[in-house]
CSV table of C-alpha atoms in Angstrom, one decimal:
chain,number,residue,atom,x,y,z
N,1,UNK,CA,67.3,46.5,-73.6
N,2,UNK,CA,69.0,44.9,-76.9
N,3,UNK,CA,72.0,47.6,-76.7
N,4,UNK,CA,72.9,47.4,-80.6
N,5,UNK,CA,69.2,47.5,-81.8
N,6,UNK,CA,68.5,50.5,-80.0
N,7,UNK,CA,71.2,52.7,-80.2
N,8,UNK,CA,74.0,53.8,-77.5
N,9,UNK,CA,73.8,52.4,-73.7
N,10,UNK,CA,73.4,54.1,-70.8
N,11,UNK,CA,77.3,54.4,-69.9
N,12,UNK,CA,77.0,53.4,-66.4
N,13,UNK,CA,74.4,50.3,-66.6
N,14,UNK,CA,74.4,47.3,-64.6
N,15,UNK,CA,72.8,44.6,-66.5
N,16,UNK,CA,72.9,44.8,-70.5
N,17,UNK,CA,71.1,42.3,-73.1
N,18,UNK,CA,73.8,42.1,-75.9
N,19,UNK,CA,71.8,40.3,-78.5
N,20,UNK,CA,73.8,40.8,-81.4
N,21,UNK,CA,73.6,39.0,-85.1
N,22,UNK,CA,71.4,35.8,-84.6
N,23,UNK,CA,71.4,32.5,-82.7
N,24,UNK,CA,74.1,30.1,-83.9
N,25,UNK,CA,73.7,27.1,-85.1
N,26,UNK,CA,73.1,24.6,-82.2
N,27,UNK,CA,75.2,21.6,-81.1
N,28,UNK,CA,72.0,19.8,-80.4
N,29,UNK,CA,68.3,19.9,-81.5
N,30,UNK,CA,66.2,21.7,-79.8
N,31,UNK,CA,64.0,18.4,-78.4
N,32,UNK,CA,67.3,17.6,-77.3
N,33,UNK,CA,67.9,20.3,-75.1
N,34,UNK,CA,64.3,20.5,-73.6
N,35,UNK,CA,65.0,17.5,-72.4
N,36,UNK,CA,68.3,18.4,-70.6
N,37,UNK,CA,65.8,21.5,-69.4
N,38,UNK,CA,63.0,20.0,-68.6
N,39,UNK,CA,65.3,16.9,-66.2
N,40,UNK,CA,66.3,19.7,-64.6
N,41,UNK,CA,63.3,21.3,-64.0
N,42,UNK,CA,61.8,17.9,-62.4
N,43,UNK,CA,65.3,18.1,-59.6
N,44,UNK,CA,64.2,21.2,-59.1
N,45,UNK,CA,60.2,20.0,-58.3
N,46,UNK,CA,62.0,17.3,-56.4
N,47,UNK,CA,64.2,19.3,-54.4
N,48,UNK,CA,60.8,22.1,-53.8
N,49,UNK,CA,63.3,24.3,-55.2
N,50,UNK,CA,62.7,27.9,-56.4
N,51,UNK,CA,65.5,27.8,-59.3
N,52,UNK,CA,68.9,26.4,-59.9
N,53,UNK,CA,71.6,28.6,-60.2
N,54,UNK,CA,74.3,26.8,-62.0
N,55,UNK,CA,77.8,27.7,-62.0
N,56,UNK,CA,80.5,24.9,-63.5
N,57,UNK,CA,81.9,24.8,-67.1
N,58,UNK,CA,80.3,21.1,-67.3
N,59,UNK,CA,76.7,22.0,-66.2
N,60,UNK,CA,76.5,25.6,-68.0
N,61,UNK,CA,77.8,23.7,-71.2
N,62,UNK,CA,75.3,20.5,-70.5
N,63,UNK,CA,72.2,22.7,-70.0
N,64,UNK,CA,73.0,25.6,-72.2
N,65,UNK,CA,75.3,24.7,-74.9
N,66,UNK,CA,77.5,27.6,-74.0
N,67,UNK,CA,81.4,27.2,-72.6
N,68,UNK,CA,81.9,30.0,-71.2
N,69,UNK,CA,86.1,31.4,-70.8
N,70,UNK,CA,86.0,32.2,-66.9
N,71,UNK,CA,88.9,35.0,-66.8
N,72,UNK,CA,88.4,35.7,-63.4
N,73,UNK,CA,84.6,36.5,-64.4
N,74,UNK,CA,81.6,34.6,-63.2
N,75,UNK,CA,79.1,33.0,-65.4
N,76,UNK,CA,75.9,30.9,-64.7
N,77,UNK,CA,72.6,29.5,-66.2
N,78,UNK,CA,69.6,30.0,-64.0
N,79,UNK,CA,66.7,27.7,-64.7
N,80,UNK,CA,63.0,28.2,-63.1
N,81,UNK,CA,60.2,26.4,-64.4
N,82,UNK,CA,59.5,29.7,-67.0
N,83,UNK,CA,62.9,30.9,-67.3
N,84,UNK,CA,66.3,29.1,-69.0
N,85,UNK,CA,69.1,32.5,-68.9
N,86,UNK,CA,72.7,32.2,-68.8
N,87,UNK,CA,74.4,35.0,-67.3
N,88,UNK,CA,77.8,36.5,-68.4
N,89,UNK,CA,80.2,39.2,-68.6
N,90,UNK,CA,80.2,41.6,-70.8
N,91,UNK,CA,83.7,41.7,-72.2
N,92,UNK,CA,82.4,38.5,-74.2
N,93,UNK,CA,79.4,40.7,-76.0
N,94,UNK,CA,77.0,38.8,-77.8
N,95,UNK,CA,78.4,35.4,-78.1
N,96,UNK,CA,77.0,33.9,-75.0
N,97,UNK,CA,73.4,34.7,-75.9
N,98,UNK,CA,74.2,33.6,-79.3
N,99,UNK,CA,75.7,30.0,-78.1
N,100,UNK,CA,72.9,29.6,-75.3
N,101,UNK,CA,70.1,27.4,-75.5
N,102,UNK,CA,67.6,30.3,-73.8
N,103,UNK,CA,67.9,33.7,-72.9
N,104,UNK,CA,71.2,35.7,-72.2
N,105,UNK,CA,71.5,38.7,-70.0
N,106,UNK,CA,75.1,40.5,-69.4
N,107,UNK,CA,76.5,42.3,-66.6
N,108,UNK,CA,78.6,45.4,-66.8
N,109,UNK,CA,82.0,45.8,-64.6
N,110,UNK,CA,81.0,49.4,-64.2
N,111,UNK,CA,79.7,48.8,-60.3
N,112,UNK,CA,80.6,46.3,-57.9
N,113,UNK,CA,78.7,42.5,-57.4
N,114,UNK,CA,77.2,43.1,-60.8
N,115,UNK,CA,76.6,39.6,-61.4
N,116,UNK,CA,75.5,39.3,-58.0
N,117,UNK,CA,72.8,41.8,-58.9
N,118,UNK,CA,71.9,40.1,-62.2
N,119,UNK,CA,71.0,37.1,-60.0
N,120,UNK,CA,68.9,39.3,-58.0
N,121,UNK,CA,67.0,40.9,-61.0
N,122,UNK,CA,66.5,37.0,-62.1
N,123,UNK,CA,65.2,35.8,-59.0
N,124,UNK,CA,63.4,38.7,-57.2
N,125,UNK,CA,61.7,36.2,-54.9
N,126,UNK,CA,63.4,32.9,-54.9
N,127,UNK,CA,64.0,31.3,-51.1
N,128,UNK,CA,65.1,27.9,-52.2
N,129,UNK,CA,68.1,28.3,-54.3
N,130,UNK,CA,69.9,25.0,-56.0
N,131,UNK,CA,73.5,25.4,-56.7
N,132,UNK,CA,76.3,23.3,-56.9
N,133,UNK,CA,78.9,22.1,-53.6
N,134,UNK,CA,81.6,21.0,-55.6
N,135,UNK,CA,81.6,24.1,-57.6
N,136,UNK,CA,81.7,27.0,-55.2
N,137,UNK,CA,84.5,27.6,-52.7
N,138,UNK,CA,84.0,29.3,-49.5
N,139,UNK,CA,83.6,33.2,-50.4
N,140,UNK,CA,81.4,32.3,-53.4
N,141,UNK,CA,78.7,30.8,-51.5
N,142,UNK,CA,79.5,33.5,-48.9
N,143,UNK,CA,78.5,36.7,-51.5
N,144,UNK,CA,75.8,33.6,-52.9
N,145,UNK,CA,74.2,34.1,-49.3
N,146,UNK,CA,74.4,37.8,-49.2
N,147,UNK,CA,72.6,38.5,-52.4
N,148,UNK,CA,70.1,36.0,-51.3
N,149,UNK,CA,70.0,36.4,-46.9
N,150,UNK,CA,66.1,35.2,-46.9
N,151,UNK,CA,67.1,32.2,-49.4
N,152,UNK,CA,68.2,28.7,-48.5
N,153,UNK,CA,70.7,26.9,-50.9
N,154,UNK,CA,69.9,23.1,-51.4
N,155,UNK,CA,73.0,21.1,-53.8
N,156,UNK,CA,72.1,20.0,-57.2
N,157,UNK,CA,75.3,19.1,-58.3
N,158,UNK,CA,75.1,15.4,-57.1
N,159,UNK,CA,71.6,15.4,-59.0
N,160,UNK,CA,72.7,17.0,-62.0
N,161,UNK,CA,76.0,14.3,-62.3
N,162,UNK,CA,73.7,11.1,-62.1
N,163,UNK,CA,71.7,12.6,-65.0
N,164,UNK,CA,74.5,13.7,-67.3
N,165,UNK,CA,75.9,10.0,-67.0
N,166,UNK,CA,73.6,8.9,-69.0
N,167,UNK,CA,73.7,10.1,-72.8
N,168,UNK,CA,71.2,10.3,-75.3
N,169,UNK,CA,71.5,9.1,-78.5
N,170,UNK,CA,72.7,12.4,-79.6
N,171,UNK,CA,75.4,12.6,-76.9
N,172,UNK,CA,76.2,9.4,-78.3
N,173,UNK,CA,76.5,10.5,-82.2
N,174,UNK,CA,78.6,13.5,-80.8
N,175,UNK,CA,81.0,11.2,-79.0
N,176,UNK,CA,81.8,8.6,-81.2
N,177,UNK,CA,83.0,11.4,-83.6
N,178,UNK,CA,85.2,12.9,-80.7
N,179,UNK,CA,86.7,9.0,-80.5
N,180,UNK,CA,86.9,9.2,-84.5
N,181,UNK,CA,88.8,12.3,-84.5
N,182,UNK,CA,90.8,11.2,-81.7
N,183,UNK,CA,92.2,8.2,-84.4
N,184,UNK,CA,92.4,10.6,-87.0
N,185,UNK,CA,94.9,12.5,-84.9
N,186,UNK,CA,96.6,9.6,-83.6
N,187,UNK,CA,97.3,8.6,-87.7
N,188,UNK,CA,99.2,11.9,-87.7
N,189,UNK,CA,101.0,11.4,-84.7
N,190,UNK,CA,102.3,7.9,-86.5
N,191,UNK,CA,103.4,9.9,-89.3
N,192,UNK,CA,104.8,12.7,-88.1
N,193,UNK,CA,107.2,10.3,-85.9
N,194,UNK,CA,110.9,10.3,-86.9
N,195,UNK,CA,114.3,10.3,-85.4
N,196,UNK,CA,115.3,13.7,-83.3
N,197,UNK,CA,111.6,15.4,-83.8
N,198,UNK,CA,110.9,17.3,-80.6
N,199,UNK,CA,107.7,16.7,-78.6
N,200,UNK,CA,106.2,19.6,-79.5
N,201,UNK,CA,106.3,18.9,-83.4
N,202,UNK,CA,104.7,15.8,-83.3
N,203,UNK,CA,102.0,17.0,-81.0
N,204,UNK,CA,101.3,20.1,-83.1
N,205,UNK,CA,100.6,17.5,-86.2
N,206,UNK,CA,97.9,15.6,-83.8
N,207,UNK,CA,96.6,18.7,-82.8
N,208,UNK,CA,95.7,20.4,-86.4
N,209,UNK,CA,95.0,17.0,-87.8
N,210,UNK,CA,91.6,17.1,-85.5
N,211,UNK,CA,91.3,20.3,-85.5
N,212,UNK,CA,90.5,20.8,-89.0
N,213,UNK,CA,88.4,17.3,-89.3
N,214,UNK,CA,86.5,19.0,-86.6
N,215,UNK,CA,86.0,21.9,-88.7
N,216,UNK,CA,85.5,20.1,-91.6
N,217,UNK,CA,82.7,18.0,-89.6
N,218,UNK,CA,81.1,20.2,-87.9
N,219,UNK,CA,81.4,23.9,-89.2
N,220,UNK,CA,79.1,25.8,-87.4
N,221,UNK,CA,81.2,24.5,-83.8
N,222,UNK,CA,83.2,27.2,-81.9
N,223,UNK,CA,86.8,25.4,-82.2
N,224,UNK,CA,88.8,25.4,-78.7
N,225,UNK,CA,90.6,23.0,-76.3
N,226,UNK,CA,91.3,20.5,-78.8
N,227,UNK,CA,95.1,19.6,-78.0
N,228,UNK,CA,97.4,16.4,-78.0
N,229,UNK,CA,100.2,15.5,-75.1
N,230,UNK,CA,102.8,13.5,-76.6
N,231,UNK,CA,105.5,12.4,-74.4
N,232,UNK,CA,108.9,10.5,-74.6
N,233,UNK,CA,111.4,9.2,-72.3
N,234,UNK,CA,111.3,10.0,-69.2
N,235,UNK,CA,108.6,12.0,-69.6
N,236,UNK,CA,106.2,9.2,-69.9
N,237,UNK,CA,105.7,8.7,-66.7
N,238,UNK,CA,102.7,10.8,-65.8
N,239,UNK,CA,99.3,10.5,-68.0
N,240,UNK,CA,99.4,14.8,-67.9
N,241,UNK,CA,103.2,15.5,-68.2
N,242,UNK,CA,102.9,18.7,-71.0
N,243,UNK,CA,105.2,18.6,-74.1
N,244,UNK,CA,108.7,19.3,-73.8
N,245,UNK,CA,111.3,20.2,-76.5
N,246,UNK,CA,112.9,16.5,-75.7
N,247,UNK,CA,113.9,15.2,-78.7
N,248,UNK,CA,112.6,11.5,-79.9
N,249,UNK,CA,115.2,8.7,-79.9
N,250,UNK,CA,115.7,5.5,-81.1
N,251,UNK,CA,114.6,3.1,-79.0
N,252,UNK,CA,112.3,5.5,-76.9
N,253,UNK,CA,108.9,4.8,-75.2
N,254,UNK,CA,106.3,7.3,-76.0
N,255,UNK,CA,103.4,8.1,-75.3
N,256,UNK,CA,100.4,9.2,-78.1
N,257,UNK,CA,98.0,11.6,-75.7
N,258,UNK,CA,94.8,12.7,-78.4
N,259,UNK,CA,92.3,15.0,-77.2
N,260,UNK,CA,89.6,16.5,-79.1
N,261,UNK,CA,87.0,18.8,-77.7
N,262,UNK,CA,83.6,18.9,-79.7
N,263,UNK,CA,81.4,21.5,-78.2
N,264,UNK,CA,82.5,20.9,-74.6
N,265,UNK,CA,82.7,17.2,-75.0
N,266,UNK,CA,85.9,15.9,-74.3
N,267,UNK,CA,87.3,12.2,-76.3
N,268,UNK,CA,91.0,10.5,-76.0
N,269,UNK,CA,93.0,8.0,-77.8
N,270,UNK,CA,95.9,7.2,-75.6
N,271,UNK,CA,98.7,5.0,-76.3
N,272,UNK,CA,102.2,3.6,-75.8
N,273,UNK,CA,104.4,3.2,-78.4
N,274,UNK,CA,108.2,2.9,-79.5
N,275,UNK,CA,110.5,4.2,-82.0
N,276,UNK,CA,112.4,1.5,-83.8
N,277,UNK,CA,112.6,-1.5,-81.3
N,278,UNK,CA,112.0,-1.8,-77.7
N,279,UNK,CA,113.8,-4.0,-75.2
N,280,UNK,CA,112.6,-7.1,-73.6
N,281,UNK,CA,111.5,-5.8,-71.0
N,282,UNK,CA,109.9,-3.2,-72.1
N,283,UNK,CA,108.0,-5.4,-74.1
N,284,UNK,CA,107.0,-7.7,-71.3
N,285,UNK,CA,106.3,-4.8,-69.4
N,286,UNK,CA,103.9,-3.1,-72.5
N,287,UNK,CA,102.3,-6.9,-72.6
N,288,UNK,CA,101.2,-7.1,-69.2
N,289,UNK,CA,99.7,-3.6,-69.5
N,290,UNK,CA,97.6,-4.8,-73.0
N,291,UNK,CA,96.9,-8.2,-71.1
N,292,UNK,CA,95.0,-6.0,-68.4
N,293,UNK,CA,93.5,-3.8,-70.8
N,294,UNK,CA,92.3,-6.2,-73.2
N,295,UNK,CA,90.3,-7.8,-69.9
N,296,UNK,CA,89.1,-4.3,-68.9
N,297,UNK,CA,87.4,-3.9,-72.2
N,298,UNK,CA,85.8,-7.4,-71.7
N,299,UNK,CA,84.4,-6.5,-68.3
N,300,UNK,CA,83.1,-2.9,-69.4
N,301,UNK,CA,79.1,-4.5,-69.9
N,302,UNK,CA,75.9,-3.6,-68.0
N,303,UNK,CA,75.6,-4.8,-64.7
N,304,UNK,CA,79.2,-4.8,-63.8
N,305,UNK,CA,80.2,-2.4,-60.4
N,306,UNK,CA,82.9,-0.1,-60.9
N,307,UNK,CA,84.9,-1.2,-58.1
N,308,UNK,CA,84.5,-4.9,-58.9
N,309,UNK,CA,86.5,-4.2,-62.6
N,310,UNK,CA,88.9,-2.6,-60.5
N,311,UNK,CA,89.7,-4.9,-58.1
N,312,UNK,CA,89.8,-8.0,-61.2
N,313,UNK,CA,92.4,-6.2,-62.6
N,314,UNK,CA,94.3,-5.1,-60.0
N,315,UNK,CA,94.6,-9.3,-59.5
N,316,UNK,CA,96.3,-9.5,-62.9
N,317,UNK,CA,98.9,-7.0,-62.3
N,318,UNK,CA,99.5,-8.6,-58.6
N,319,UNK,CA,100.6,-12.3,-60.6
N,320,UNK,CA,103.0,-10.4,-62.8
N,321,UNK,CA,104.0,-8.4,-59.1
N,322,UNK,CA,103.9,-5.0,-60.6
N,323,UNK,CA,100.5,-4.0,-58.6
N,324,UNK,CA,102.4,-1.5,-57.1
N,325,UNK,CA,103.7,0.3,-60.5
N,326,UNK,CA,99.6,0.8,-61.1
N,327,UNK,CA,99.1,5.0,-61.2
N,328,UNK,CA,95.5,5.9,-61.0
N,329,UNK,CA,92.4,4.5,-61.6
N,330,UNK,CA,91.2,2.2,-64.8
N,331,UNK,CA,88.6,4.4,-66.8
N,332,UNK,CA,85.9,6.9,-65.9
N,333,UNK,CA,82.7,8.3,-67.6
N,334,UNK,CA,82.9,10.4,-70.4
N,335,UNK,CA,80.3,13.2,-71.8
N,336,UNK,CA,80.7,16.8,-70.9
N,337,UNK,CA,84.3,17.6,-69.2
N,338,UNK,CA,88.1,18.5,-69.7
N,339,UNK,CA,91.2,19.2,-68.3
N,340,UNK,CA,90.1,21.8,-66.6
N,341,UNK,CA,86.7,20.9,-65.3
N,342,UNK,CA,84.9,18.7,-63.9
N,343,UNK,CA,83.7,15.4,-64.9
N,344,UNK,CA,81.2,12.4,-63.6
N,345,UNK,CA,83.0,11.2,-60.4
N,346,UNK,CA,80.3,9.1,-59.8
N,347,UNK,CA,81.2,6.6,-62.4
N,348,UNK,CA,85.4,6.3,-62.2
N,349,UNK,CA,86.9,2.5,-62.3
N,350,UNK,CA,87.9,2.3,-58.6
N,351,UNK,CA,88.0,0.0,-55.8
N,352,UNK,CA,85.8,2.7,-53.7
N,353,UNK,CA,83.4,3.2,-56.6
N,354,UNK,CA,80.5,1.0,-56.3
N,355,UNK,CA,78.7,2.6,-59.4
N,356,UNK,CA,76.7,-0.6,-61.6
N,357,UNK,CA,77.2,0.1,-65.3
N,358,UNK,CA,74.0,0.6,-66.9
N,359,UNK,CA,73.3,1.8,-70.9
N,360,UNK,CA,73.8,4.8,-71.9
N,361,UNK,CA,76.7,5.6,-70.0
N,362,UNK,CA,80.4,5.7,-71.7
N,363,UNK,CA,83.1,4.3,-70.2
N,364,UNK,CA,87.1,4.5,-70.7
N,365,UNK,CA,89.5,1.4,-70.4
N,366,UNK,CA,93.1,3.0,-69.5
N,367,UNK,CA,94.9,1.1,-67.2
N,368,UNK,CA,98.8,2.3,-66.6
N,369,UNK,CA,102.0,1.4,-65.2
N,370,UNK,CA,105.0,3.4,-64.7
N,371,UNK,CA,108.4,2.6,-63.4
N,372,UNK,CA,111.0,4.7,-62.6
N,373,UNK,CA,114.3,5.2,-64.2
N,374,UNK,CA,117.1,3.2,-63.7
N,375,UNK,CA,115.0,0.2,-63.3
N,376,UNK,CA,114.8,-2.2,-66.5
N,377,UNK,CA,111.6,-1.4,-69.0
N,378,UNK,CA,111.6,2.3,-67.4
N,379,UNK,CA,108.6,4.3,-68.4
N,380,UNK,CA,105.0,5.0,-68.5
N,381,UNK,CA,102.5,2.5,-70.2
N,382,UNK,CA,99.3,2.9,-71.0
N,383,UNK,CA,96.4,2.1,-73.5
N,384,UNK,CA,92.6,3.7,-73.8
N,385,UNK,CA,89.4,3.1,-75.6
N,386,UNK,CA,86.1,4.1,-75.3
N,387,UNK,CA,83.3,1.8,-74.8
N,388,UNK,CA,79.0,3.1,-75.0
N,389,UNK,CA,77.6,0.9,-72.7
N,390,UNK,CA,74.5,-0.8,-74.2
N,391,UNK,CA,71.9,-3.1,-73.3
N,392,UNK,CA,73.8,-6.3,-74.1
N,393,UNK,CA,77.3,-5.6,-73.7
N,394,UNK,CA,79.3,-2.7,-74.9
N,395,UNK,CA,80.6,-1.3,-78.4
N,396,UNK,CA,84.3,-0.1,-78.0
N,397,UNK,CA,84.4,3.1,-80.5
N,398,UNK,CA,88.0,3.8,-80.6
N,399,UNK,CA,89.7,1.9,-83.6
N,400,UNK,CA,93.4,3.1,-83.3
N,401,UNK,CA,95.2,-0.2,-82.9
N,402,UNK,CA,97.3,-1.2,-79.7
N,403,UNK,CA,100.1,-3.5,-78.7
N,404,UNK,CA,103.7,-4.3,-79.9
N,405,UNK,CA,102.6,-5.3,-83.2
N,406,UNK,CA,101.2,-2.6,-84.0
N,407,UNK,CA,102.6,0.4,-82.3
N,408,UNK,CA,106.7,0.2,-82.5
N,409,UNK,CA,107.0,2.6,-85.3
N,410,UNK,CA,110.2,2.3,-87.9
N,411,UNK,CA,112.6,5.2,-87.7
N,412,UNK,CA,113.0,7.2,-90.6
């Protein structure tokens, strides 16, 4: 039942099809997203499953194009071999089925386990269920099995990973304008930089410098979760510390933090700089982490194994002995993720990663160092690019410069 082409709803229904105004524009073409479709349509054959149920931000956004705002409401985007149907609340009306690449249909809050039921209606029959393991804690999987007893559930969210790491040429358009904006916003960091601005200032100039290229680029996107971290001080020291209303000082290190968001797809430009001057040994400090860097991007080429780049790099910071300052891993994929979901863990730079690099995927560079206060060259260091892997090396598509001679901004 379309609810706003027919006239008033029952007042108590469970399930509601709120297809109001038309279809937006899509983020990709529709060949593009048959093939998404279709890849997972084959796990499924593969797996002899029934349908996939999926649940995360990453794969609802990846196989729908629709991000859905979870406020303590489930969402998911079933896929049989006939049917493509995000499922979602009704508080957000018609936008979902507007946004998805299929059919919508919307539950009601006006009974209990409407979602649940939803699923049901979806899949009257289906004993082979694929969902994802690393999306559903203990009592979702538990109500999972009750609306399905007969059913078996079968994980597709190893599956579905390996085949988001590697983009198409569309994915690959999309991202190198997410690194573009990402050095448009780092320009306004640069200039918004002064003597005693706060944190917060000089992130909000990063932020709404992408956010309106973003709008200006692509005007038919839903604009959210484009933001900047931009830290100083002390406050360098971890690569998620949130802004503060620390005030910028002479002398300080900083950290530049750009991240735009592009219809779920996540870029970032991440840098170390200093106002005015920096001491010696912050700047031998800030040279040992571009040294390492500039040899990550070198090694970031087909064939190479995650953990081997890891463990080469981790031999450069041993000679300087500042191994042990080292405070995550070197780079991981990029595509479909955020802050606040998930992201390809297959294909992270670590020592326990044994991922080969092959083309198509997109890799980060970010290697980091932080030392604590009190000790000479204090701080958190760190640099990122993005490189698309291709099938002779690698074409590194952030263009933000790095280093001391570039990035020790004069004071005004």
């Amino acid at each position: 039942m379309n609810i706003f082409a027919k006239g008033m709803p029952n007042e108590l229904m469970r399930l509601q099809k709120m297809h109001n105004g038309e279809k937006a524009k899509p983020t990709f073409s529709a060949a593009e997203m048959s093939r998404r479709q279709d890849g997972l349509r084959k796990i499924n054959e593969e797996l002899k499953l029934d349908a996939s149920i999926l649940t995360s931000y990453h794969n609802i956004n990846y196989f729908a194009d629709f991000m859905y705002c979870y406020f303590g409401r489930r969402y998911a985007f079933v896929v049989t071999d006939k049917i493509a149907t995000s499922v979602s609340a009704g508080i957000d009306a018609g936008q979902p089925w507007r946004r998805t690449a299929g059919d919508n249909i919307t539950y009601t809050d006006w009974q209990r386990d409407n979602f649940f039921f939803a699923l049901q209606t979806l899949l009257p029959d289906a004993k082979r269920i694929g969902v994802e393991f690393d999306h559903l804690n203990l009592d979702y999987l538990k109500l999972l099995k009750e609306a399905f007893p007969k059913a078996e559930f079968v994980d597709v969210g190893a599956p579905t990973m390996w085949m988001r790491t590697i983009k198409s040429a569309e994915e690959i358009v999309l991202i190198k304008e997410g690194a573009h904006t990402a050095d448009i916003g780092g320009e306004a960091i640069r200039d918004a930089l002064r003597e005693g601005i706060p944190e917060y200032e000089v992130a909000l100039a990063g932020t709404q410098a992408m956010v309106r290229h973003i709008a200006k680029t692509y005007p038919d996107a839903e604009l959210m979760d484009t933001w900047v971290w931009f830290q100083s001080g002390v406050n360098t020291d971890g690569a998620h510390n949130p802004v503060t209303s620390r005030k910028v000082q002479k002398g300080d290190i900083l950290s530049l933090n750009c991240f735009p968001m592009i219809s779920g797809y996540y870029t970032a430009l991440e840098r170390t700089l200093f106002l005015d001057h920096a001491s010696d040994e912050h700047l031998r400090i800030w040279n040992v982490n571009v040294e390492v860097h500039r040899r990550g991007l070198e090694l970031l080429k087909p064939g190479a194994r995650c953990g081997d780049v890891a463990s080469e790099l981790n031999e450069i910071y041993r000679s300087y002995g500042l191994l042990g300052y080292r405070s995550f891993g070197y780079g991981h994929s990029f595509g479909v993720l955020s802050h606040y979901y998930g992201r390809e863990a297959g294909v992270e730079l670590r020592e326990d990663i044994n991922t080969v690099l092959q083309p198509g995927m997109v890799v980060s560079m970010e290697p980091m160092l932080t030392l604590p206060e009190g000790m000479p060259g204090a701080g958190g260091y760190r640099e990122h690019d993005i490189l698309v892997i291709t099938e002779n090396g690698s074409e590194n598509i952030t263009h933000f410069p790095f280093g001391p001679e570039k990035n020790i901004i004069p004071a005004r």
